[in-house]
mmCIF file of C-alpha atoms in Angstrom:
data_model
loop_
_atom_site.group_PDB
_atom_site.id
_atom_site.type_symbol
_atom_site.label_atom_id
_atom_site.label_comp_id
_atom_site.label_asym_id
_atom_site.label_seq_id
_atom_site.Cartn_x
_atom_site.Cartn_y
_atom_site.Cartn_z
ATOM 1 C CA UNK A 261 90.166 -22.808 69.476
ATOM 2 C CA UNK A 262 92.310 -25.906 69.756
ATOM 3 C CA UNK A 263 91.246 -26.805 73.287
ATOM 4 C CA UNK A 264 87.531 -26.275 72.699
ATOM 5 C CA UNK A 265 86.662 -29.609 74.248
ATOM 6 C CA UNK A 266 88.360 -28.494 77.439
ATOM 7 C CA UNK A 267 86.849 -25.017 77.788
ATOM 8 C CA UNK A 268 83.931 -24.559 80.167
ATOM 9 C CA UNK A 269 82.051 -21.437 81.195
ATOM 10 C CA UNK A 270 80.399 -21.105 84.592
ATOM 11 C CA UNK A 271 77.706 -18.427 84.719
ATOM 12 C CA UNK A 272 75.742 -16.900 87.586
ATOM 13 C CA UNK A 273 73.424 -13.910 87.317
ATOM 14 C CA UNK A 274 74.475 -10.688 89.057
ATOM 15 C CA UNK A 275 71.690 -8.381 87.898
ATOM 16 C CA UNK A 276 68.465 -9.025 86.002
ATOM 17 C CA UNK A 277 65.983 -6.886 84.159
ATOM 18 C CA UNK A 278 62.995 -7.114 81.863
ATOM 19 C CA UNK A 279 65.247 -7.277 78.794
ATOM 20 C CA UNK A 280 68.205 -9.553 78.172
ATOM 21 C CA UNK A 281 70.346 -6.441 77.656
ATOM 22 C CA UNK A 282 69.806 -5.530 81.324
ATOM 23 C CA UNK A 283 71.481 -8.703 82.547
ATOM 24 C CA UNK A 284 74.933 -8.792 84.118
ATOM 25 C CA UNK A 285 76.653 -12.103 84.789
ATOM 26 C CA UNK A 286 79.525 -13.418 86.831
ATOM 27 C CA UNK A 287 81.524 -15.616 84.452
ATOM 28 C CA UNK A 288 84.290 -18.114 85.138
ATOM 29 C CA UNK A 289 86.272 -19.715 82.324
ATOM 30 C CA UNK A 290 87.899 -23.068 83.067
ATOM 31 C CA UNK A 291 90.344 -24.663 80.672
ATOM 32 C CA UNK A 292 92.184 -27.921 81.311
ATOM 33 C CA UNK A 293 90.863 -27.961 84.870
ATOM 34 C CA UNK A 294 92.240 -24.515 85.705
ATOM 35 C CA UNK A 295 90.370 -21.259 86.187
ATOM 36 C CA UNK A 296 91.780 -18.888 83.553
ATOM 37 C CA UNK A 297 89.399 -15.955 83.928
ATOM 38 C CA UNK A 298 86.682 -14.680 86.259
ATOM 39 C CA UNK A 299 84.816 -11.505 85.387
ATOM 40 C CA UNK A 300 81.533 -9.672 85.723
ATOM 41 C CA UNK A 301 80.091 -8.869 82.303
ATOM 42 C CA UNK A 302 76.892 -7.626 80.674
ATOM 43 C CA UNK A 303 74.936 -9.993 78.427
ATOM 44 C CA UNK A 304 76.418 -8.632 75.182
ATOM 45 C CA UNK A 305 79.976 -9.155 76.451
ATOM 46 C CA UNK A 306 79.125 -12.677 77.617
ATOM 47 C CA UNK A 307 77.915 -13.539 74.121
ATOM 48 C CA UNK A 308 81.142 -12.134 72.622
ATOM 49 C CA UNK A 309 83.208 -14.210 75.082
ATOM 50 C CA UNK A 310 81.238 -17.323 74.159
ATOM 51 C CA UNK A 311 82.011 -16.786 70.473
ATOM 52 C CA UNK A 312 85.666 -16.008 71.254
ATOM 53 C CA UNK A 313 86.272 -19.109 73.395
ATOM 54 C CA UNK A 314 83.555 -21.395 71.933
ATOM 55 C CA UNK A 315 83.226 -23.501 75.098
ATOM 56 C CA UNK A 316 81.884 -27.007 74.973
ATOM 57 C CA UNK A 317 79.633 -26.206 77.967
ATOM 58 C CA UNK A 318 78.010 -23.224 79.630
ATOM 59 C CA UNK A 319 77.317 -24.376 83.185
ATOM 60 C CA UNK A 320 74.653 -22.955 85.493
ATOM 61 C CA UNK A 321 72.911 -23.864 88.724
ATOM 62 C CA UNK A 322 69.557 -22.592 87.421
ATOM 63 C CA UNK A 323 68.803 -22.409 83.708
ATOM 64 C CA UNK A 324 66.415 -19.475 84.125
ATOM 65 C CA UNK A 325 69.276 -17.300 85.390
ATOM 66 C CA UNK A 326 70.390 -16.989 81.778
ATOM 67 C CA UNK A 327 67.326 -14.957 80.894
ATOM 68 C CA UNK A 328 64.754 -14.904 83.677
ATOM 69 C CA UNK A 329 61.818 -15.618 81.373
ATOM 70 C CA UNK A 330 61.333 -18.294 78.760
ATOM 71 C CA UNK A 331 61.338 -15.576 76.083
ATOM 72 C CA UNK A 332 64.676 -14.106 77.206
ATOM 73 C CA UNK A 333 66.129 -17.579 77.715
ATOM 74 C CA UNK A 334 65.260 -18.545 74.142
ATOM 75 C CA UNK A 335 66.850 -15.329 72.866
ATOM 76 C CA UNK A 336 70.012 -16.141 74.822
ATOM 77 C CA UNK A 337 70.140 -19.716 73.562
ATOM 78 C CA UNK A 338 69.789 -18.596 69.932
ATOM 79 C CA UNK A 339 72.949 -16.516 70.354
ATOM 80 C CA UNK A 340 75.148 -19.419 71.479
ATOM 81 C CA UNK A 341 77.894 -20.777 69.227
ATOM 82 C CA UNK A 342 77.020 -24.074 67.509
ATOM 83 C CA UNK A 343 77.735 -27.182 69.597
ATOM 84 C CA UNK A 344 77.911 -25.261 72.890
ATOM 85 C CA UNK A 345 75.767 -27.129 75.399
ATOM 86 C CA UNK A 346 74.005 -25.797 78.496
ATOM 87 C CA UNK A 347 74.455 -27.956 81.594
ATOM 88 C CA UNK A 348 72.700 -27.490 84.918
ATOM 89 C CA UNK A 349 75.226 -28.956 87.337
ATOM 90 C CA UNK A 350 73.016 -29.418 90.373
ATOM 91 C CA UNK A 351 70.528 -31.701 88.615
ATOM 92 C CA UNK A 352 70.982 -35.446 88.667
ATOM 93 C CA UNK A 353 69.068 -38.689 88.889
ATOM 94 C CA UNK A 354 67.652 -37.673 92.259
ATOM 95 C CA UNK A 355 66.439 -34.235 91.124
ATOM 96 C CA UNK A 356 67.735 -30.777 92.024
ATOM 97 C CA UNK A 357 70.396 -30.759 94.737
ATOM 98 C CA UNK A 358 72.168 -28.093 96.752
ATOM 99 C CA UNK A 359 75.190 -26.793 94.837
ATOM 100 C CA UNK A 360 77.491 -26.967 97.886
ATOM 101 C CA UNK A 361 76.534 -30.608 98.441
ATOM 102 C CA UNK A 362 77.256 -31.481 94.809
ATOM 103 C CA UNK A 363 80.616 -29.693 94.992
ATOM 104 C CA UNK A 364 81.631 -31.520 98.160
ATOM 105 C CA UNK A 365 80.652 -34.873 96.635
ATOM 106 C CA UNK A 366 83.257 -34.394 93.906
ATOM 107 C CA UNK A 367 85.929 -33.181 96.326
ATOM 108 C CA UNK A 368 85.635 -29.398 95.960
ATOM 109 C CA UNK A 369 86.070 -27.502 99.194
ATOM 110 C CA UNK A 370 83.436 -24.782 99.438
ATOM 111 C CA UNK A 371 82.621 -22.537 102.390
ATOM 112 C CA UNK A 372 79.451 -23.019 104.411
ATOM 113 C CA UNK A 373 76.609 -20.622 103.730
ATOM 114 C CA UNK A 374 75.664 -18.854 100.535
ATOM 115 C CA UNK A 375 78.382 -18.799 97.889
ATOM 116 C CA UNK A 376 79.381 -15.493 96.317
ATOM 117 C CA UNK A 377 78.397 -14.985 92.693
ATOM 118 C CA UNK A 378 82.026 -15.256 91.561
ATOM 119 C CA UNK A 379 82.576 -18.448 93.523
ATOM 120 C CA UNK A 380 79.322 -19.921 92.219
ATOM 121 C CA UNK A 381 80.469 -19.274 88.641
ATOM 122 C CA UNK A 382 83.798 -20.978 89.379
ATOM 123 C CA UNK A 383 82.189 -23.955 91.096
ATOM 124 C CA UNK A 384 79.647 -24.612 88.325
ATOM 125 C CA UNK A 385 82.374 -24.399 85.660
ATOM 126 C CA UNK A 386 84.601 -26.850 87.530
ATOM 127 C CA UNK A 387 81.707 -29.223 88.160
ATOM 128 C CA UNK A 388 80.801 -29.217 84.462
ATOM 129 C CA UNK A 389 84.438 -29.832 83.537
ATOM 130 C CA UNK A 390 84.249 -32.956 85.709
ATOM 131 C CA UNK A 391 81.150 -34.209 83.941
ATOM 132 C CA UNK A 392 78.662 -33.292 86.658
ATOM 133 C CA UNK A 393 75.104 -32.272 85.805
ATOM 134 C CA UNK A 394 72.546 -32.735 83.104
ATOM 135 C CA UNK A 395 72.382 -31.104 79.698
ATOM 136 C CA UNK A 396 69.406 -28.817 79.228
ATOM 137 C CA UNK A 397 67.535 -29.601 76.046
ATOM 138 C CA UNK A 398 65.298 -26.953 74.514
ATOM 139 C CA UNK A 399 62.587 -27.884 72.048
#
């Protein structure tokens, strides 16, 4: 897509299971700083959306939420479009930080208490679109 460099996915896990096919995710798609779609999708649909939109970043607040185990995580990562990076937005120079704190530091207003899954997906996508977080490198 033309605006690939401006498309970011925020992902938070809704339901897990022993197999990647059991996973359901809350997904937010941010393009040009605006939320264009928020949905709850199974793993297979998420992969199709990733190939349809080819985002520059898939943003998370915990990398293991993408698969639960290292084995499932590696399977997930192998299915990503080329050049799509994984960014954990609540990791910085001072280690892992609370997502709400990170959001407030960049001027996002978030409610106190635990964020809903949908709101978490939106927040991590927006944070990534603003350059927050660290890329996860897998060897």
